[in-house]
Coordinates of C-alpha atoms in Angstrom, one line a residue:
Chain Q
M1 CA -35.6 -73.8 34.3
R2 CA -32.1 -74.1 35.5
Q3 CA -31.3 -70.6 34.3
N4 CA -34.3 -69.2 36.2
S5 CA -33.2 -70.9 39.4
A6 CA -29.7 -69.5 39.1
L7 CA -31.1 -66.0 38.5
R8 CA -33.5 -66.3 41.4
L9 CA -30.7 -67.5 43.7
T10 CA -28.4 -64.7 42.6
L11 CA -31.2 -62.2 43.3
W12 CA -31.7 -63.7 46.7
W13 CA -28.1 -63.4 47.6
F14 CA -27.9 -59.8 46.3
L15 CA -30.9 -58.9 48.5
F16 CA -29.4 -60.7 51.4
T17 CA -26.0 -58.9 51.0
A18 CA -27.9 -55.5 50.7
L19 CA -29.8 -56.3 54.0
C20 CA -26.5 -57.2 55.7
I21 CA -24.9 -53.9 54.6
W22 CA -27.9 -52.1 56.1
I23 CA -27.5 -54.0 59.4
H24 CA -23.8 -53.2 59.3
S25 CA -24.6 -49.5 59.0
F26 CA -27.0 -49.6 61.9
I27 CA -24.9 -51.8 64.3
S28 CA -21.4 -50.4 64.1
G29 CA -18.6 -53.1 64.1
I30 CA -20.9 -56.1 63.5
D31 CA -20.4 -58.7 60.7
C32 CA -23.3 -60.7 59.3
F33 CA -21.3 -62.3 56.5
G34 CA -19.1 -64.4 58.8
P35 CA -22.0 -66.3 60.3
A36 CA -23.6 -66.6 56.9
V37 CA -20.6 -68.4 55.5
L38 CA -20.6 -70.8 58.5
V39 CA -24.3 -71.5 58.2
L40 CA -23.7 -72.3 54.5
M41 CA -21.0 -74.7 55.6
H42 CA -23.3 -76.2 58.2
L43 CA -26.0 -76.7 55.5
K44 CA -23.2 -78.3 53.3
R45 CA -23.8 -75.7 50.6
Y46 CA -20.1 -75.3 49.8
R47 CA -20.5 -74.1 46.2
E48 CA -22.4 -70.9 47.4
A49 CA -20.0 -70.5 50.3
I50 CA -17.0 -70.5 47.8
W51 CA -18.4 -67.9 45.4
L52 CA -19.9 -65.6 48.1
T53 CA -17.0 -65.5 50.5
P54 CA -14.6 -63.5 48.2
M55 CA -17.4 -61.0 47.5
W56 CA -18.1 -60.5 51.1
I57 CA -14.4 -60.2 51.9
L58 CA -14.1 -57.4 49.3
I59 CA -17.2 -55.6 50.7
N60 CA -15.8 -55.7 54.3
E61 CA -12.3 -54.7 53.2
G62 CA -13.6 -51.9 51.0
A63 CA -15.8 -50.4 53.7
G64 CA -13.3 -50.9 56.4
S65 CA -10.5 -48.6 57.6
L66 CA -7.8 -51.3 58.1
A67 CA -5.3 -52.3 55.5
F68 CA -6.2 -55.3 53.3
G69 CA -6.0 -58.7 55.1
S70 CA -8.2 -58.3 58.2
S71 CA -11.3 -59.8 56.6
L72 CA -9.2 -62.5 55.0
L73 CA -7.9 -63.5 58.5
W74 CA -11.4 -63.1 60.0
F75 CA -13.1 -65.5 57.4
A76 CA -10.2 -67.9 57.4
G77 CA -10.2 -68.0 61.2
L78 CA -13.9 -68.6 61.4
I79 CA -13.7 -71.5 58.9
L80 CA -10.8 -73.0 60.8
L81 CA -12.7 -72.7 64.1
F82 CA -15.8 -74.3 62.5
L83 CA -13.8 -77.2 61.2
F84 CA -12.0 -77.6 64.5
L85 CA -15.2 -77.7 66.5
C86 CA -16.7 -80.2 64.1
L87 CA -14.0 -82.6 65.2
F88 CA -15.6 -82.8 68.7
L89 CA -19.3 -81.8 68.3
S90 CA -22.0 -81.9 65.7
S91 CA -22.7 -78.4 64.1
S92 CA -26.4 -78.7 65.1
N93 CA -25.4 -79.0 68.8
L94 CA -26.2 -75.9 70.9
L95 CA -22.9 -76.2 72.8
F96 CA -21.1 -76.1 69.4
L97 CA -22.9 -72.8 68.5
F98 CA -22.1 -71.2 71.9
S99 CA -18.5 -72.3 71.7
L100 CA -18.2 -71.0 68.2
S101 CA -19.8 -67.6 69.2
L102 CA -17.4 -67.2 72.1
M103 CA -14.4 -68.1 69.9
A104 CA -15.6 -65.8 67.1
G105 CA -15.8 -62.9 69.6
T106 CA -12.3 -63.6 70.8
L107 CA -11.0 -63.9 67.2
Q108 CA -12.6 -60.6 66.2
T109 CA -10.9 -58.8 69.1
G110 CA -7.6 -60.5 68.4
I111 CA -7.6 -59.7 64.7
I112 CA -8.4 -56.0 65.2
A113 CA -5.9 -55.6 68.0
L114 CA -3.2 -57.3 65.8
M115 CA -4.0 -55.3 62.6
A116 CA -4.2 -52.0 64.5
A117 CA -0.8 -52.7 66.1
L118 CA 0.8 -53.7 62.8
Q119 CA -0.6 -50.5 61.1
E120 CA 0.2 -48.3 64.1
I121 CA -3.4 -47.2 64.4
T122 CA -4.7 -46.2 67.8
I123 CA -8.0 -47.9 68.7
P124 CA -9.2 -47.6 72.3
F125 CA -8.9 -51.2 73.8
E126 CA -12.5 -50.9 75.3
R127 CA -13.8 -50.3 71.8
I128 CA -12.2 -53.5 70.5
V129 CA -13.4 -55.6 73.5
V130 CA -17.0 -54.2 73.1
Q131 CA -16.9 -55.2 69.4
G132 CA -15.8 -58.7 70.4
I133 CA -18.5 -59.1 73.0
L134 CA -21.1 -57.8 70.6
T135 CA -19.9 -60.3 67.9
A136 CA -20.2 -63.1 70.5
L137 CA -23.6 -62.1 71.6
L138 CA -25.1 -61.5 68.2
F139 CA -23.5 -64.6 66.6
P140 CA -26.2 -67.1 67.8
V141 CA -29.0 -64.6 66.8
F142 CA -27.6 -64.3 63.2
W143 CA -27.0 -68.1 63.1
F144 CA -30.6 -69.0 63.8
A145 CA -32.0 -66.1 61.7
M146 CA -29.9 -67.2 58.7
L147 CA -30.5 -70.9 59.2
F148 CA -34.2 -70.2 59.0
A149 CA -33.9 -67.8 56.1
F150 CA -31.5 -70.0 54.0
Q151 CA -33.7 -73.0 54.5
R152 CA -36.9 -71.2 53.7
W153 CA -35.9 -68.7 50.9
G154 CA -32.3 -69.0 49.8
R155 CA -32.7 -72.5 48.5
T156 CA -32.7 -73.6 44.9
R157 CA -31.8 -77.3 44.4
H158 CA -30.6 -77.0 40.8
V159 CA -27.9 -74.6 41.8
S160 CA -27.1 -74.8 45.4
V161 CA -26.9 -78.5 46.2
Chain B
M1 CA -9.2 -53.2 44.4
A2 CA -11.3 -53.5 47.6
R3 CA -11.8 -49.7 47.7
Y4 CA -13.0 -49.7 44.1
T5 CA -15.4 -52.6 44.6
G6 CA -16.3 -53.0 48.3
L7 CA -16.6 -49.3 49.2
E8 CA -18.4 -48.6 45.9
F9 CA -20.9 -51.4 46.5
V10 CA -21.6 -50.4 50.1
G11 CA -22.1 -46.8 49.0
T12 CA -24.4 -47.9 46.2
I13 CA -26.5 -50.0 48.6
L14 CA -26.8 -47.3 51.3
S15 CA -27.5 -44.4 48.9
P16 CA -31.1 -45.3 47.8
G17 CA -32.2 -45.9 51.4
K18 CA -30.9 -42.4 52.5
W19 CA -32.6 -40.9 49.4
I20 CA -35.9 -42.5 50.3
H21 CA -35.5 -41.5 53.9
R22 CA -34.9 -37.9 52.9
R23 CA -37.8 -37.9 50.4
V24 CA -40.2 -39.3 53.0
S25 CA -39.0 -36.8 55.6
V26 CA -39.5 -33.9 53.2
W27 CA -43.0 -35.1 52.3
V28 CA -44.1 -35.6 55.9
D29 CA -42.6 -32.3 56.9
S30 CA -44.2 -30.4 54.1
Y31 CA -47.7 -31.8 54.6
F32 CA -48.1 -32.3 58.3
Y33 CA -46.3 -29.2 59.7
L34 CA -47.1 -25.6 59.3
H35 CA -46.1 -25.2 55.7
D36 CA -45.4 -21.5 55.5
V37 CA -43.4 -21.3 58.7
H38 CA -41.4 -24.2 57.7
E39 CA -40.6 -22.8 54.3
E40 CA -39.6 -19.5 55.9
N41 CA -37.4 -21.4 58.4
R42 CA -35.8 -23.2 55.6
A43 CA -35.0 -20.0 53.7
L44 CA -33.6 -18.4 56.8
R45 CA -31.5 -21.4 57.6
A46 CA -30.1 -21.4 54.1
E47 CA -29.3 -17.7 54.4
L48 CA -27.7 -18.3 57.8
H49 CA -25.7 -21.2 56.3
D50 CA -24.5 -18.9 53.4
L51 CA -23.6 -16.1 55.8
K52 CA -21.6 -18.5 58.0
L53 CA -19.7 -19.7 55.0
E54 CA -19.0 -16.1 54.0
M55 CA -17.9 -15.3 57.6
I56 CA -15.1 -18.0 57.6
P57 CA -12.8 -16.2 55.2
L58 CA -13.9 -12.8 56.5
H59 CA -12.9 -13.7 60.1
K60 CA -9.6 -14.8 58.9
H61 CA -9.0 -11.8 56.7
A62 CA -10.0 -9.4 59.6
Q63 CA -7.4 -11.0 61.9
E64 CA -4.8 -11.1 59.2
A65 CA -5.3 -7.5 58.2
I66 CA -4.5 -6.3 61.7
R67 CA -1.4 -8.3 61.9
L68 CA -0.1 -7.8 58.4
R69 CA -0.9 -4.1 58.1
K70 CA 2.7 -3.3 59.1
M71 CA 4.2 -5.8 56.8
M72 CA 5.2 -5.0 53.3
D73 CA 4.9 -8.3 51.6
F74 CA 1.3 -9.2 52.1
S75 CA 0.2 -12.2 50.1
P76 CA -3.5 -12.9 49.5
P77 CA -4.9 -16.3 50.7
A78 CA -5.4 -19.0 48.2
Q79 CA -8.9 -19.5 46.8
W80 CA -10.1 -22.9 47.8
T81 CA -13.4 -24.1 46.5
F82 CA -16.3 -25.9 48.3
Q83 CA -18.4 -28.8 47.2
G84 CA -21.4 -30.2 49.1
A85 CA -21.7 -33.9 50.0
D86 CA -24.3 -36.0 51.7
I87 CA -23.5 -38.3 54.6
I88 CA -24.8 -41.8 53.7
G89 CA -23.3 -43.8 56.6
S90 CA -20.8 -43.9 59.4
Q91 CA -18.8 -47.1 60.3
V92 CA -20.0 -50.0 58.1
G93 CA -18.7 -53.5 58.8
P94 CA -16.3 -55.1 61.3
N95 CA -13.2 -53.4 59.8
A96 CA -14.5 -49.9 60.1
V97 CA -12.8 -49.3 63.5
L98 CA -12.0 -45.6 63.1
N99 CA -14.5 -42.9 63.8
S100 CA -15.5 -42.1 60.3
L101 CA -18.3 -41.1 57.9
L102 CA -19.2 -42.3 54.5
I103 CA -20.0 -39.5 52.0
N104 CA -21.3 -39.6 48.4
K105 CA -18.5 -37.8 46.7
G106 CA -15.4 -39.7 45.4
A107 CA -12.5 -39.5 43.0
K108 CA -14.7 -38.7 40.1
D109 CA -15.8 -35.5 41.9
G110 CA -12.2 -34.5 42.5
V111 CA -12.0 -35.8 46.1
T112 CA -8.6 -37.1 47.0
P113 CA -7.2 -38.5 50.3
N114 CA -6.7 -35.7 52.9
T115 CA -9.3 -33.5 51.3
P116 CA -10.6 -31.3 54.2
I117 CA -14.2 -31.9 55.2
L118 CA -16.1 -29.2 57.1
T119 CA -19.4 -27.5 57.7
P120 CA -20.1 -23.8 58.0
D121 CA -19.5 -24.2 61.8
G122 CA -16.1 -25.8 61.5
V123 CA -13.8 -28.7 60.5
V124 CA -15.3 -32.2 60.6
G125 CA -12.2 -34.2 59.4
R126 CA -10.4 -35.2 56.3
V127 CA -10.9 -37.8 53.6
R128 CA -9.1 -41.1 54.3
Q129 CA -10.2 -43.5 51.6
V130 CA -11.6 -42.8 48.1
S131 CA -13.6 -44.9 45.6
P132 CA -14.9 -43.5 42.3
H133 CA -18.2 -42.1 43.8
F134 CA -17.8 -42.4 47.6
S135 CA -15.2 -41.6 50.3
T136 CA -14.6 -42.3 54.0
V137 CA -13.9 -39.3 56.2
L138 CA -11.7 -39.6 59.3
L139 CA -13.3 -37.5 62.0
I140 CA -11.4 -35.0 64.2
T141 CA -12.7 -37.0 67.2
D142 CA -10.7 -40.1 66.2
P143 CA -7.6 -40.8 68.3
N144 CA -5.6 -41.0 65.0
S145 CA -6.5 -37.5 63.9
S146 CA -4.0 -34.7 64.6
I147 CA -4.5 -31.2 63.2
P148 CA -2.1 -28.3 63.7
V149 CA -4.1 -25.4 65.2
R150 CA -3.6 -22.0 66.8
G151 CA -5.7 -19.7 69.0
R152 CA -7.7 -17.2 67.0
H153 CA -6.6 -14.3 69.3
S154 CA -3.6 -15.6 71.2
R155 CA -1.9 -17.0 68.0
T156 CA -0.5 -19.8 70.2
N157 CA 0.2 -23.0 68.1
G158 CA -0.7 -26.5 69.2
V159 CA -1.8 -29.9 67.8
L160 CA -5.5 -30.9 68.2
C161 CA -5.9 -34.6 68.8
G162 CA -9.0 -36.7 69.0
Q163 CA -9.8 -38.9 72.0
G164 CA -12.8 -40.8 70.7
P165 CA -16.4 -40.0 70.1
R166 CA -18.2 -37.9 72.8
T167 CA -14.9 -37.2 74.5
A168 CA -13.1 -33.8 74.7
L169 CA -10.4 -33.1 72.2
L170 CA -6.9 -32.6 73.5
V171 CA -4.6 -29.7 72.5
K172 CA -1.0 -30.9 72.7
H173 CA 2.4 -29.2 72.7
V174 CA 1.3 -25.9 74.1
P175 CA 4.2 -24.6 76.4
Q176 CA 3.3 -23.6 80.0
N177 CA 4.2 -20.0 79.3
S178 CA 2.1 -19.6 76.1
P179 CA -1.2 -17.8 76.3
L180 CA -4.3 -19.7 75.4
Y181 CA -7.6 -18.8 77.0
E182 CA -10.8 -20.7 77.9
S183 CA -13.5 -20.2 75.3
E184 CA -11.0 -19.2 72.7
V185 CA -11.7 -20.5 69.2
L186 CA -8.9 -22.7 67.7
V187 CA -8.4 -22.4 64.0
T188 CA -6.3 -24.4 61.6
S189 CA -2.8 -23.1 61.4
G190 CA -2.2 -24.5 57.9
L191 CA 1.3 -25.7 59.0
A192 CA 0.9 -29.3 57.8
G193 CA -0.4 -28.1 54.4
L194 CA -3.6 -30.2 54.5
F195 CA -6.0 -27.6 55.7
P196 CA -6.1 -23.9 54.7
E197 CA -5.3 -21.5 57.4
G198 CA -8.1 -20.0 59.6
L199 CA -10.8 -22.6 59.6
P200 CA -12.5 -22.9 63.0
V201 CA -12.0 -26.4 64.5
A202 CA -12.7 -26.3 68.3
R203 CA -13.4 -24.1 71.3
V204 CA -11.1 -24.3 74.3
D205 CA -12.9 -25.9 77.2
S206 CA -10.4 -25.9 80.0
V207 CA -6.7 -25.0 80.4
D208 CA -4.8 -26.7 83.3
V209 CA -1.2 -26.2 84.2
S210 CA 0.6 -29.4 85.2
D211 CA 3.6 -29.7 87.5
L212 CA 4.7 -32.8 85.8
S213 CA 4.8 -31.6 82.2
L214 CA 6.4 -28.9 80.1
F215 CA 3.1 -28.4 78.3
K216 CA -0.3 -27.2 79.3
N217 CA -3.2 -29.7 79.7
I218 CA -5.8 -28.2 77.4
K219 CA -9.2 -29.7 76.5
A220 CA -11.4 -28.5 73.7
Q221 CA -14.8 -29.2 72.2
S222 CA -15.5 -29.5 68.5
M223 CA -17.3 -26.6 66.9
V224 CA -19.5 -29.2 65.0
A225 CA -22.1 -31.4 66.4
I226 CA -20.8 -34.4 64.5
D227 CA -23.6 -36.8 65.7
R228 CA -26.2 -34.7 64.0
L229 CA -24.5 -34.0 60.7
E230 CA -26.3 -34.8 57.5
E231 CA -24.4 -32.8 54.9
V232 CA -20.8 -31.6 54.8
L233 CA -18.5 -29.6 52.5
A234 CA -15.5 -30.9 50.8
L235 CA -12.8 -28.3 50.4
H236 CA -10.8 -28.4 47.1
R237 CA -7.3 -27.1 46.9
P238 CA -6.7 -24.5 44.3
P239 CA -4.6 -25.8 41.3
S240 CA -1.9 -23.3 42.0
E241 CA -1.2 -24.7 45.5
P242 CA 1.1 -27.7 45.9
D243 CA -0.6 -31.0 46.8
P244 CA 0.8 -32.4 50.1
N245 CA 0.1 -35.9 48.8
R246 CA 2.4 -35.5 45.8
K247 CA 5.3 -37.8 45.4
I248 CA 8.7 -36.0 45.2
S249 CA 11.2 -37.6 42.9
P250 CA 14.7 -37.9 44.3

């Protein structure tokens, strides 16, 4: 029973990851994995967040064109922002979500600009800003979609909680 | 490690979708359009494709023959080999900030960083990162791409730089008094050792003389419609030629 649940949960996360990669290939520059980690933290499913985050970091780093470290900074920054905002607001508060989206967009822009400068890569500034804006705008959409999906399908008590 | 796991995983996930998309497209095309005309078109297109491929070295040889007839020490060009590759994606994920493509050929197929990528129409870019079965290609339109080129007729050298997608390419370092004409085709000069000499890259769009610079202000358009690409060719260096990526021991 427990083994079946683990298998089902693994399959669910594999399908979710595959879907995210397809979304990444359609919307250039967007990241679905970042919001997913925060939704898992919001749902207090820390165990899944811990084993999925390194996998998603590897995927983003492998598919990216920046040197290793950008995704590490991105995920670490998101988690820190989440914990920081939790000091003032409840994570189910709408103001929390919109603040987080805005900060995530700014963080995305900052990390890419920093890494590009460190690696002496030329990236048009408008391109980085547009990516940050897109991240901020789509963050709440991904948040609600994942919240719904994780509560409805990606849930197996024996393993996840 | 990320290249060998992350890029490999992304390529593996994207490949079946592309394969299904192609299969469905072929099926729909075959059954719902005029079958015979379509088949004939396909054969003609394949023939045109082959002829264009044959023309690339012929063009180069013809130009070379005129110039080198008077020279005693003529050396034949090296024999590079082609390999077809499918495009399975472009920029995937938040870190894919360079204008790039993802192709289904990797280290196991002999692809290495800096392998030239082209179509029968011209150069597309060069390989940037490699995993066992997939590679990312830096496009010539990316601002980080610089290719040494020369005019096919004028033989004027310059460096072709990308300015971003859907933006004209820039030909830098062409002195004011050097001839380079509008509509002239720019070919690789082979000076950096990454690309073989004579591959078409771009066509000169405009040539402006600036009072403030020692160089001409030249804009060019890529020979390849990069947005509509589905397949590309990877160009493999002949074993006899030195690899520019090799490490030289002191």
